[in-house]
Coordinates of C-alpha atoms in Angstrom, one line a residue:
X433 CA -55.4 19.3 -5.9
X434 CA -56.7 22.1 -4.4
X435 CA -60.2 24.4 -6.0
X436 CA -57.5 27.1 -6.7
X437 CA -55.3 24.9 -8.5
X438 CA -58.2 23.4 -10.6
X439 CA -59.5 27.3 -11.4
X440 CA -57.6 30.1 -10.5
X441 CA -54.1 28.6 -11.2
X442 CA -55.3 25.9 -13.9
X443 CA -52.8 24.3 -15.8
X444 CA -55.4 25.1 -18.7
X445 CA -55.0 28.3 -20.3
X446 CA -58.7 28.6 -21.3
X447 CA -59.6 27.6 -17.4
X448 CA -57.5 30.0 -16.2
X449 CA -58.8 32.5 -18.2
X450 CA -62.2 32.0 -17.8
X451 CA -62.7 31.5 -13.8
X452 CA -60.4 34.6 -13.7
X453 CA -62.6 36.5 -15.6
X454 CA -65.6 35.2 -13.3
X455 CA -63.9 36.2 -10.3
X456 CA -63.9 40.0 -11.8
X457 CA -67.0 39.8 -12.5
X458 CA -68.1 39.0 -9.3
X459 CA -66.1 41.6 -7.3
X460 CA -67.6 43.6 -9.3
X461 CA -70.8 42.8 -8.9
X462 CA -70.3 42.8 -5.3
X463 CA -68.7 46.2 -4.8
X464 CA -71.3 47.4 -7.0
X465 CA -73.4 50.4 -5.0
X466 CA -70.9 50.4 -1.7
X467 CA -72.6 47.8 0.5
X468 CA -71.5 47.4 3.9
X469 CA -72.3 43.8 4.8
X470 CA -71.6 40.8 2.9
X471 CA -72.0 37.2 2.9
X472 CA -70.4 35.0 0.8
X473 CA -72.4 31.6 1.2
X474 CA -70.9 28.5 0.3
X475 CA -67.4 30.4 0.0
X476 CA -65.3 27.3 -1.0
X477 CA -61.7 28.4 -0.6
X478 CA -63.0 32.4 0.3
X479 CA -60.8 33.7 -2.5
X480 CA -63.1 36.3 -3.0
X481 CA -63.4 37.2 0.3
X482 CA -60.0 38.7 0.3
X483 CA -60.2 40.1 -2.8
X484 CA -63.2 42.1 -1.3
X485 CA -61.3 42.8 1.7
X486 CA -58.2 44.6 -0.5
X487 CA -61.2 46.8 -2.3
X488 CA -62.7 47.8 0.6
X489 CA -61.1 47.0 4.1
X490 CA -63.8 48.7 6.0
X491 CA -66.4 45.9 5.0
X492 CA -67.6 43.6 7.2
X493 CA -67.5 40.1 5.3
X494 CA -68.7 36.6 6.3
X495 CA -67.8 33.4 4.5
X496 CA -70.1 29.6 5.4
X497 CA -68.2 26.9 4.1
X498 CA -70.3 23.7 5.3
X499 CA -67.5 21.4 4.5
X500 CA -64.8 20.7 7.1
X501 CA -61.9 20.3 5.1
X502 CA -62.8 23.7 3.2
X503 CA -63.8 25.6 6.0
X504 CA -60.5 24.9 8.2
X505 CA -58.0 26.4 5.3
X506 CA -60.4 29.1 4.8
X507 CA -59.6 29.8 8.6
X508 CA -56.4 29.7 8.5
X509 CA -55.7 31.3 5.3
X510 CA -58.1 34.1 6.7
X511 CA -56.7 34.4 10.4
X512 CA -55.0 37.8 9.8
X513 CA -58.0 39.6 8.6
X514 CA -60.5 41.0 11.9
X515 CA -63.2 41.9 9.4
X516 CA -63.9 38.3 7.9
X517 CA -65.5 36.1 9.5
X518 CA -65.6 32.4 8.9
X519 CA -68.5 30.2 9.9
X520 CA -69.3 26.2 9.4
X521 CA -72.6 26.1 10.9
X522 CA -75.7 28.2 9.1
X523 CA -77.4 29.0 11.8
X524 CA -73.9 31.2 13.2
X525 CA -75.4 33.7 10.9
X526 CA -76.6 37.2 11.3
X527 CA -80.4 37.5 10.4
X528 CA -81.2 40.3 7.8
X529 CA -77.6 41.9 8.3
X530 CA -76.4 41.5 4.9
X531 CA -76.5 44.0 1.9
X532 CA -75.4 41.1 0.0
X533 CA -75.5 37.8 -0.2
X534 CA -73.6 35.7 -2.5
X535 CA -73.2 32.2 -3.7
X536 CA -71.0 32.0 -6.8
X537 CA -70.7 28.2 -8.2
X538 CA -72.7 26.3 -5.9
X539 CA -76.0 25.4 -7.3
X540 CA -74.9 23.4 -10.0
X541 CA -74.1 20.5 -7.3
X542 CA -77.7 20.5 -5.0
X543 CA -80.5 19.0 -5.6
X544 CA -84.0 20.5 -5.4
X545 CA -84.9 20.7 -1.6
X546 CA -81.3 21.8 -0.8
X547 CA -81.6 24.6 -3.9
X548 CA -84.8 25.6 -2.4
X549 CA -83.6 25.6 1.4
X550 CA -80.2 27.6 0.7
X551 CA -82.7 30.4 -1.4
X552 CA -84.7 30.9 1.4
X553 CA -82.0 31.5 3.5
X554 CA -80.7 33.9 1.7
X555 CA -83.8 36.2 2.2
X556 CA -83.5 35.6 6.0
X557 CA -79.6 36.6 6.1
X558 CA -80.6 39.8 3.8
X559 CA -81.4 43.7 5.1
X560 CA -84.8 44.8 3.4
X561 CA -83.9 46.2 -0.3
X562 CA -80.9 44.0 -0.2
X563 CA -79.3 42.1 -3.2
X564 CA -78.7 38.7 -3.9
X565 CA -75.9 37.9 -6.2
X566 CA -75.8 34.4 -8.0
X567 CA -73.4 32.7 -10.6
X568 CA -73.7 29.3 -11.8
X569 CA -72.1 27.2 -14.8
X570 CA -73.6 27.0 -18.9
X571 CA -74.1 23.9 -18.7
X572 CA -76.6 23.7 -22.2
X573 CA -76.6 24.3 -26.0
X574 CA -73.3 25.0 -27.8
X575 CA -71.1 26.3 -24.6
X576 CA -71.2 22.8 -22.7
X577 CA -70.3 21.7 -25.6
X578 CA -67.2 23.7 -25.8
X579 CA -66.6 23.0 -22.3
X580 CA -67.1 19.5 -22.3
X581 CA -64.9 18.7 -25.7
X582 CA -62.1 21.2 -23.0
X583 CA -62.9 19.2 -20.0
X584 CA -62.2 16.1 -22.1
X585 CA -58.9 17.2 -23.6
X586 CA -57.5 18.1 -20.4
X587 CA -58.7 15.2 -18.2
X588 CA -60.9 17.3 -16.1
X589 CA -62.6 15.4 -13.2
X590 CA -66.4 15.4 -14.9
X591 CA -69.2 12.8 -16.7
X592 CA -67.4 11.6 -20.2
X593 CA -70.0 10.2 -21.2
X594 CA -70.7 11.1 -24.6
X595 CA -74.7 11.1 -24.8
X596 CA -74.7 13.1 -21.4
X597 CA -72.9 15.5 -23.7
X598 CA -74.8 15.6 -26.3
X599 CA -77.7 15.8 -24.7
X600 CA -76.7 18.9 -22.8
X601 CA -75.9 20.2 -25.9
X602 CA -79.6 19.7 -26.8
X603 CA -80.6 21.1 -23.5
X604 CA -82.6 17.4 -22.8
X605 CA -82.7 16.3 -19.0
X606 CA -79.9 13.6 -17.9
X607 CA -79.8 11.6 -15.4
X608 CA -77.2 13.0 -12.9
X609 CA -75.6 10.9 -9.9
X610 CA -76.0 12.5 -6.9
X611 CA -73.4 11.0 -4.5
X612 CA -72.6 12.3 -1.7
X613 CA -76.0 14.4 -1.7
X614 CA -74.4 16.6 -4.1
X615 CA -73.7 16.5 -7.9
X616 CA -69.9 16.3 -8.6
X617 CA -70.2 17.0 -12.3
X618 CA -71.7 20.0 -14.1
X619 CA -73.2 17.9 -16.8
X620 CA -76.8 18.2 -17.3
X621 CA -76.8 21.3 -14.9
X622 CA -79.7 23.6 -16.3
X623 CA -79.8 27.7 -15.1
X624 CA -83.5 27.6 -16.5
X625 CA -84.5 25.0 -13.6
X626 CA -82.7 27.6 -11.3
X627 CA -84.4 30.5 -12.4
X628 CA -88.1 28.8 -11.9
X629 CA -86.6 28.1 -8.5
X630 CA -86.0 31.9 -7.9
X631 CA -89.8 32.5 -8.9
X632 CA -90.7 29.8 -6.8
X633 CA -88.9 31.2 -3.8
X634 CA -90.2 34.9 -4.4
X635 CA -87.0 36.2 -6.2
X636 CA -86.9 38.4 -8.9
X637 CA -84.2 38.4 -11.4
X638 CA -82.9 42.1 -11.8
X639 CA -80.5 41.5 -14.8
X640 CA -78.3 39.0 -16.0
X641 CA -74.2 39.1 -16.7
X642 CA -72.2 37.0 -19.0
X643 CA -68.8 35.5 -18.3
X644 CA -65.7 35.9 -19.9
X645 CA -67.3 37.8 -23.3
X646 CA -70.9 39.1 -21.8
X647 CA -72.1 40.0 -25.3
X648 CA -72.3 36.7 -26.6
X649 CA -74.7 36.2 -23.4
X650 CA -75.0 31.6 -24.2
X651 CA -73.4 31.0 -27.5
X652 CA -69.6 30.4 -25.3
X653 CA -70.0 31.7 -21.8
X654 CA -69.0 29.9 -19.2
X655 CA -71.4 31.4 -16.3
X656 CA -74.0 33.6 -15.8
X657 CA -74.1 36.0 -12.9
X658 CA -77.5 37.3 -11.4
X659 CA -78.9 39.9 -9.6
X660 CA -81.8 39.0 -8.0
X661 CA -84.2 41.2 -5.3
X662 CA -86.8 39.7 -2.8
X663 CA -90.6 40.5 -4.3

């Protein structure tokens, strides 16, 4: 099964919904104040780079997908577009050439030094007074809880482990497995570890967007979006 197929095109009604919803939000947020340049880092199956391509086909968009299997569909699904550019290897990358950088559902699987590494990166890939856009998973209090009772019902690949659960739903620290050197599931993912990150890396978090219903900000969101600036 494809990423699409478990998000976009989920046979789950509430999945669908929801990563649809996200994937709005995120063009927006991208779109937002006419950049020119844009990386999408860590760009998975670059759906969203050809949704920004038929907003704007003047930009000039790059997708890094590390992971072979990823990366080659991305090329090919992306071959009949000049002004995307596709790249496996981090250091192919323009130094401060970006207006925007983005990494949308990504953080939840690194650990600490790869979290750290990737956030430094961004602020070499960025222009000066350029934007950082970030989205990541609620993965704590009563939303994973919604999610998780979902995930559960619909035999979604994640930890089932019922104390996990509840204690992400009492925002405690779990024990995640980190195979692979990346975590697979979501569970006992926590946004406030990644925003001390962002202060450690000299990031400062402009505002804050909800996904699918933002004024119910962490009661049953599914992600939160940031804008962040370099101090």
């Amino acid at each position: 099964m494809s990423y699409n197929d478990y998000t976009l095109n989920s046979k789950s009604l509430i999945k669908r919904y929801t990563h649809r919803t996200r994937y709005g939000v995120g063009l927006h947020l991208c779109l937002h104040n006419s950049p020119k340049t844009i990386l999408d880092y860590g760009t998975g199956s670059a759906h969203i780079l050809y949704e920004l391509n038929k907003s704007d086909a003047n930009l000039e968009i790059y997708g890094y997908e590390p992971i072979p299997e990823m990366y080659l569909e991305a090329c090919n699904d992306a071959k009949d577009f000049p002004n995307i550019h596709l790249v496996q290897n981090v250091n192919e990358i323009p130094i401060h050439y970006f207006d925007k950088v983005t990494c949308f559902e990504v953080f939840e699987h690194l650990d600490e030094h790869d979290t750290i590494y990737s956030l430094e990166n961004f602020k070499t890939f960025l222009k000066p007074q350029g934007e950082i856009i970030v989205s990541i998973p609620i993965e704590t209090g009563f939303a994973s809880l919604c999610k998780n009772i979902v995930r559960y019902i619909i035999g979604a690949p994640q930890d089932k482990n019922w104390k996990n659960i509840l204690d992400a739903f009492q925002n405690k620290n779990i024990q995640r497995d980190y195979s692979d050197q990346y975590f697979a599931s979501h569970v006992g993912f926590n946004h406030k570890n990644l925003e001390q990150y962002f202060m450690k890396c000299g990031l400062k978090i402009i505002s804050r967007y909800y996904s699918p219903i933002s004024k119910f900000k962490l009661v049953v969101n599914s992600q939160i979006f940031y804008r962040l600036k370099v101090l």
